[in-house]
Every structure is written in structure tokens, then in C-alpha cells.
Amino acid sequence: MFKIPEHQVAGHQAKDGVLGPLIDDSGNFYKPLQNDERGSKEIAFYTSLSSDPRVPDNIRRYFPIFRGTKAINASDGSGLQPHLVLEDVVSSYQSPFVMDIKIGSRTWDPQASESYIEKCLKKDRESSSLTLGFRISGLKLVTSSKDASVWQPGRKFLQNLAANDAKLVLSRFVSSNVSSNDNIHPDRSFASKVFGGPSGILEQLLELKKWFEVQTIFHFYSCSVLMVYERESLMKGSSSSGALVKLVDFAHVADAKGAIDHNFLGGLCSLIKFISDVLEAPVENGFCNNYCSKDEH
């Protein structure tokens, strides 16, 4: 039995006859294999990642497990289509908070076609990618476990956040009082358990940063950091958030040719700085509250 991923927050979603990812009950995530060079690039990347001795084991854990490819009935009704079979990284979470952040001020591979580069340049210029070094592509926060209501702002709102608004969204991500009400100030009560601590998101990002400071194998264009944690357990008083960082989307990974990936590293450092600021900020931080129009909720 294949299902639409309930917690997918970015990319093409498998609904209304659109081709998109599916999941099963065995912890597998089926991503449609693109039928151009992007599909072959992603397969080549996962194959190389699993076998290249230059990639440390502690770094491999930041990537979804690759389980090969399989032809399954596509979500758009087009019949059997090849899919990447990956680990469904949120399958063990009961009530996950999920955020997808595209890293880098440039999201295009230099070897891409002129038309594709033009398309990406337009997106990068119109978003926070150029100003912040990253852009929040999507997030989904449960505002009430009683009626399963969520706060999932539209892509148009997220695309071009100013610095303070990006910090505000990150603050909401780790708050117990998430609400669609603009006037409720995020309490960030989970910041120390999710962002902080020896196994928190900040430490995981710092471990990735150490690798990106030296790795000259890959250049990661249009790749995202996926941040996940278990909200329900924290609401019940648990000391563990299950905070998880994964890198996803590798259709545009290029050969580094011995050079540091400064584009990704710069964006990652920027995200680390923003998360550090949220973690260290006092409760009365003065972030702007009037950041989201009602039609973007």
C-alpha cells in the first residue's frame, strides 16, 4: 500500500494527479526518478556516497539510506515508473515538526543549460538565498493536537524572508505555543532541547560544517537541510526531542574537482548563525510579529 507522505513540506507533492513521492508502511520513501540527467545524477550520487571511502561513517548518517530503485505505479496515474527507494526519515515519529531549508546563495550547477540557470537565477534573486545564503522551502507545524490543525505558511511568504522574519520562523519551529495568530509571541520553550545540547540540531550542523570545510568530493547545488524533531514527546515532558538533521535532494550534485564547496559551506554557516542566535536570544527578543498575511496560512 502506497500513501502520500503526510509530512512532506517542499517539492512536488503527489496529489491532484501530480507526480510526486510516495511512502509505504515499511519505512520506505519512493521518489520519482527524473527521466533526464537529473535522475542519473541522483543515482550516481547515492551509489558513490555509499561506496566512497573518503566519506566518513559519521557523515553518512546525515543522508537518507539508499535502497536502490524500483518501478511502482506512479502517483499521477501514468503506470509503472522508476523510483528511488530511500529511507523515510520521519516514519518513526508520532508528531514530527519538519522544516526544509535550501542551502546556498546559488542553486544552479554551472554545467546546467542556460535556460535552467536563468530560471534558478530568477528564484535566487527573488528569494532570501542571495541575502541569507539559504531559504526556507517549507515547514509544517502542528498547532493543535486535538483537532490536528497545522501552521504551514505558503511558499510565497517563505521565499523572501528578511533576517528577523527568518529568525521568527525558526523560533516558531521550537515553540510550544505555535499558532496561526500573528499576535502570539513564540515562547521558544523547546529551543534548548531541539537546537541545543550534545545531540541537538546545532551540534549536528556543526559536525556537517567540519566536513564541508575539508571535503572536495562533491558540490551540492539546490540541496536542502531537513530538520525534524518529535514535538509530542516534548509536550508530554520528555527530555528527548529526537532532533534529526538530514541532507536531501541530490539531482544537481556536481564533481568538486578538488575544490571546497564554498557555496554550500557559506549557506550552512549562515544557518548555523541564525539558529545560534535563536538559541541564545533572551525571551523578550523583540522579533517582528506582523510577518504573515492571513491568506498565507
Coordinates of C-alpha atoms in Angstrom, one line a residue:
M1 CA 0.0 0.0 0.0
F2 CA 1.5 3.3 -1.1
K3 CA 0.5 6.6 0.5
I4 CA 1.1 10.3 0.0
P5 CA 3.8 11.5 2.6
E6 CA 1.8 13.4 5.2
H7 CA 4.9 15.4 6.4
Q8 CA 6.4 16.4 3.0
V9 CA 6.8 20.2 3.2
A10 CA 8.6 21.0 -0.1
G11 CA 8.9 19.8 -3.7
H12 CA 6.3 18.3 -5.9
Q13 CA 3.5 16.6 -3.9
A14 CA 1.6 13.5 -5.0
K15 CA -1.9 15.0 -5.1
D16 CA -4.4 16.1 -7.6
G17 CA -2.8 13.9 -10.3
V18 CA 0.7 15.3 -9.8
L19 CA 3.7 13.1 -10.0
G20 CA 5.3 13.1 -6.5
P21 CA 6.8 10.9 -3.8
L22 CA 5.0 8.1 -2.1
I23 CA 5.7 6.1 1.1
D24 CA 4.8 2.6 2.4
D25 CA 4.3 1.1 5.9
S26 CA 7.8 -0.4 5.9
G27 CA 9.7 2.9 6.3
N28 CA 10.4 3.5 2.6
F29 CA 10.2 6.7 0.7
Y30 CA 9.7 6.4 -3.1
K31 CA 10.9 9.4 -5.0
P32 CA 10.1 9.5 -8.8
L33 CA 13.3 9.2 -10.8
Q34 CA 13.6 12.1 -13.2
N35 CA 14.0 10.9 -16.8
D36 CA 16.7 13.3 -17.7
E37 CA 20.3 13.6 -16.5
R38 CA 19.0 14.7 -13.1
G39 CA 17.8 11.2 -12.4
S40 CA 21.0 9.6 -13.4
K41 CA 22.9 12.2 -11.4
E42 CA 21.0 11.4 -8.2
I43 CA 21.5 7.6 -8.6
A44 CA 25.2 8.2 -9.3
F45 CA 25.5 10.3 -6.2
Y46 CA 23.8 7.8 -3.8
T47 CA 25.9 5.0 -5.3
S48 CA 29.1 7.0 -4.8
L49 CA 28.2 8.1 -1.3
S50 CA 27.7 4.5 -0.1
S51 CA 31.0 3.2 -1.5
D52 CA 33.4 6.1 -1.5
P53 CA 36.0 5.6 1.3
R54 CA 36.6 9.3 1.5
V55 CA 33.1 9.8 3.1
P56 CA 33.4 9.2 6.9
D57 CA 30.8 7.0 8.5
N58 CA 29.7 9.8 10.9
I59 CA 28.8 11.9 7.8
R60 CA 26.9 9.2 6.0
R61 CA 24.3 9.2 8.8
Y62 CA 23.2 12.7 7.6
F63 CA 21.9 11.2 4.3
P64 CA 18.8 9.1 3.8
I65 CA 19.6 5.4 3.4
F66 CA 19.6 4.4 -0.3
R67 CA 17.8 1.2 -1.0
G68 CA 18.1 1.1 -4.8
T69 CA 15.4 1.8 -7.4
K70 CA 12.1 0.2 -8.1
A71 CA 9.3 0.5 -10.6
I72 CA 6.0 1.3 -8.9
N73 CA 2.6 2.7 -10.0
A74 CA 3.2 6.5 -10.2
S75 CA 1.0 8.9 -8.2
D76 CA -0.1 10.7 -11.4
G77 CA -1.7 7.6 -12.8
S78 CA 0.8 7.1 -15.6
G79 CA 1.5 3.5 -14.6
L80 CA 4.8 1.8 -13.6
Q81 CA 7.6 4.4 -13.3
P82 CA 11.1 4.1 -11.8
H83 CA 11.5 5.5 -8.3
L84 CA 14.4 5.9 -6.0
V85 CA 13.8 3.9 -2.8
L86 CA 15.1 5.8 0.2
E87 CA 14.7 5.7 3.9
D88 CA 11.5 7.5 5.1
V89 CA 13.3 9.6 7.8
V90 CA 10.1 10.6 9.7
S91 CA 8.5 7.1 9.7
S92 CA 9.3 6.6 13.4
Y93 CA 8.0 10.0 14.5
Q94 CA 4.5 10.3 16.0
S95 CA 4.0 14.1 15.6
P96 CA 7.1 15.5 13.8
F97 CA 7.8 19.1 13.3
V98 CA 9.5 19.4 9.9
M99 CA 11.4 22.2 8.1
D100 CA 13.1 22.1 4.7
I101 CA 15.9 24.7 4.1
K102 CA 17.6 25.0 0.7
I103 CA 21.2 25.8 1.3
G104 CA 23.5 28.1 -0.7
S105 CA 23.3 31.5 -2.4
R106 CA 23.4 29.8 -5.7
T107 CA 21.2 26.8 -6.5
W108 CA 22.3 26.1 -10.1
D109 CA 25.0 23.7 -11.3
P110 CA 27.5 25.6 -13.7
Q111 CA 27.1 22.8 -16.2
A112 CA 23.3 23.2 -16.4
S113 CA 21.6 24.5 -19.5
E114 CA 21.3 28.3 -20.0
S115 CA 17.5 28.2 -19.6
Y116 CA 17.7 26.3 -16.3
I117 CA 20.4 28.7 -15.0
E118 CA 18.2 31.6 -15.9
K119 CA 15.3 30.0 -14.1
C120 CA 17.4 29.4 -10.9
L121 CA 18.9 32.9 -11.0
K122 CA 15.5 34.4 -11.0
K123 CA 14.4 32.3 -8.0
D124 CA 17.7 33.1 -6.1
R125 CA 17.4 36.8 -6.7
E126 CA 13.7 36.9 -5.7
S127 CA 14.3 34.9 -2.5
S128 CA 16.4 35.1 0.6
S129 CA 19.0 32.8 -1.0
L130 CA 21.2 35.7 -2.0
T131 CA 20.8 37.8 1.2
L132 CA 20.8 35.0 3.8
G133 CA 22.7 32.2 2.0
F134 CA 19.6 29.9 2.5
R135 CA 15.9 29.9 2.0
I136 CA 13.2 28.1 3.9
S137 CA 11.4 26.0 1.3
G138 CA 8.7 24.6 3.5
L139 CA 7.6 23.7 7.1
K140 CA 4.7 22.1 8.8
L141 CA 3.9 22.7 12.4
V142 CA 1.0 21.2 14.3
T143 CA -0.8 24.0 16.2
S144 CA -3.3 21.7 18.0
S145 CA -3.1 18.0 18.6
K146 CA -6.8 18.0 19.5
D147 CA -8.0 18.9 16.0
A148 CA -4.8 18.2 14.1
S149 CA -4.7 21.8 12.8
V150 CA -1.4 23.0 11.4
W151 CA 0.6 26.1 10.5
Q152 CA 2.0 25.7 7.0
P153 CA 2.8 29.1 5.5
G154 CA 2.7 29.4 1.7
R155 CA 5.8 29.3 -0.4
K156 CA 5.3 32.9 -1.5
F157 CA 5.6 34.1 2.1
L158 CA 8.6 31.9 2.9
Q159 CA 10.6 32.7 -0.3
N160 CA 11.9 36.1 0.6
L161 CA 12.1 36.4 4.4
A162 CA 14.1 39.2 5.9
A163 CA 16.6 38.2 8.6
N164 CA 14.3 39.0 11.5
D165 CA 11.5 37.1 10.0
A166 CA 13.7 34.1 9.3
K167 CA 14.6 34.1 13.0
L168 CA 11.0 34.3 13.9
V169 CA 10.1 31.3 11.8
L170 CA 13.0 29.3 13.4
S171 CA 11.7 30.5 16.8
R172 CA 8.2 29.2 16.0
F173 CA 9.7 25.9 15.0
V174 CA 10.8 25.3 18.6
S175 CA 7.9 26.8 20.4
S176 CA 5.1 25.1 22.4
N177 CA 2.6 27.9 21.6
V178 CA 2.6 27.6 17.8
S179 CA -0.5 29.4 16.4
S180 CA -1.8 30.9 13.3
N181 CA -2.5 34.0 15.4
D182 CA 0.1 36.6 14.5
N183 CA -0.1 38.3 17.9
I184 CA 1.1 35.3 19.9
H185 CA 4.8 35.6 20.5
P186 CA 6.7 32.3 20.1
D187 CA 7.9 31.1 23.5
R188 CA 10.8 29.0 22.2
S189 CA 10.4 26.7 25.1
F190 CA 11.9 23.7 23.2
A191 CA 14.9 25.6 21.8
S192 CA 17.4 24.2 24.3
K193 CA 16.2 20.6 23.7
V194 CA 15.9 20.8 19.9
F195 CA 18.6 23.2 18.8
G196 CA 20.9 22.9 21.9
G197 CA 22.5 20.0 23.7
P198 CA 25.1 17.4 22.6
S199 CA 22.7 15.7 20.2
G200 CA 20.7 18.8 19.1
I201 CA 20.4 20.2 15.7
L202 CA 23.1 22.8 16.2
E203 CA 25.7 20.2 17.1
Q204 CA 24.7 18.1 14.1
L205 CA 25.0 21.1 11.8
L206 CA 28.4 21.9 13.3
E207 CA 29.6 18.3 12.6
L208 CA 28.5 18.7 9.0
K209 CA 30.3 22.1 8.8
K210 CA 33.6 20.4 9.9
W211 CA 33.3 18.0 6.9
F212 CA 32.3 20.7 4.4
E213 CA 35.4 22.7 5.5
V214 CA 37.6 19.9 4.1
Q215 CA 35.6 17.8 1.7
T216 CA 36.5 18.3 -2.0
I217 CA 34.4 15.4 -3.5
F218 CA 31.0 17.0 -4.2
H219 CA 29.5 20.3 -4.8
F220 CA 25.9 20.3 -3.5
Y221 CA 23.7 22.6 -5.6
S222 CA 20.0 23.0 -4.7
C223 CA 20.4 20.6 -1.8
S224 CA 18.3 21.0 1.4
V225 CA 18.8 20.5 5.1
L226 CA 15.8 18.7 6.6
M227 CA 15.3 19.4 10.3
V228 CA 12.9 17.1 12.2
Y229 CA 12.0 16.6 15.9
E230 CA 9.3 14.9 17.9
R231 CA 7.0 17.5 19.3
E232 CA 4.5 15.3 21.1
S233 CA 7.1 13.7 23.4
L234 CA 8.3 17.2 24.5
M235 CA 4.8 18.3 25.1
K236 CA 4.4 15.4 27.5
G237 CA 7.6 16.4 29.3
S238 CA 10.2 14.1 27.7
S239 CA 13.8 15.3 27.8
S240 CA 14.5 13.9 24.3
S241 CA 13.3 15.6 21.2
G242 CA 14.7 13.1 18.7
A243 CA 16.2 16.0 16.8
L244 CA 17.4 15.0 13.4
V245 CA 19.3 16.6 10.5
K246 CA 19.3 15.1 7.0
L247 CA 20.6 16.4 3.7
V248 CA 18.2 15.7 0.9
D249 CA 17.8 16.3 -2.9
F250 CA 20.9 15.5 -4.9
A251 CA 19.8 15.8 -8.6
H252 CA 22.2 18.7 -9.1
V253 CA 25.3 17.5 -7.2
A254 CA 28.5 18.1 -9.2
D255 CA 32.1 16.8 -9.1
A256 CA 34.0 19.1 -6.8
K257 CA 37.2 18.6 -8.8
G258 CA 39.3 19.0 -5.6
A259 CA 37.7 22.3 -4.6
I260 CA 35.9 23.3 -1.4
D261 CA 32.1 23.8 -1.8
H262 CA 32.1 27.4 -0.6
N263 CA 28.6 27.9 -1.8
F264 CA 27.1 25.2 0.4
L265 CA 29.5 25.9 3.3
G266 CA 28.7 29.6 3.3
G267 CA 24.9 28.9 3.4
L268 CA 25.4 26.3 6.1
C269 CA 27.5 28.7 8.3
S270 CA 24.7 31.3 7.8
L271 CA 22.0 28.9 9.0
I272 CA 24.2 27.9 12.0
K273 CA 24.5 31.6 12.9
F274 CA 20.7 32.1 12.7
I275 CA 20.0 29.0 14.9
S276 CA 22.6 30.1 17.4
D277 CA 21.0 33.5 17.6
V278 CA 17.6 31.9 18.3
L279 CA 19.1 29.6 20.9
E280 CA 20.9 32.3 22.7
A281 CA 18.3 35.1 22.5
P282 CA 16.5 36.2 25.6
V283 CA 12.8 35.6 25.9
E284 CA 12.0 39.2 25.2
N285 CA 13.8 39.4 21.8
G286 CA 11.7 42.0 20.0
F287 CA 11.2 39.9 16.8
C288 CA 8.6 41.3 14.5
N289 CA 5.2 39.7 14.8
N290 CA 3.5 41.1 11.8
Y291 CA 5.1 38.8 9.2
C292 CA 2.4 36.7 7.7
S293 CA -0.8 37.8 6.0
K294 CA -3.9 35.7 6.7
D295 CA -4.1 34.3 3.2
E296 CA -0.7 32.7 3.5
H297 CA -1.6 30.4 6.5

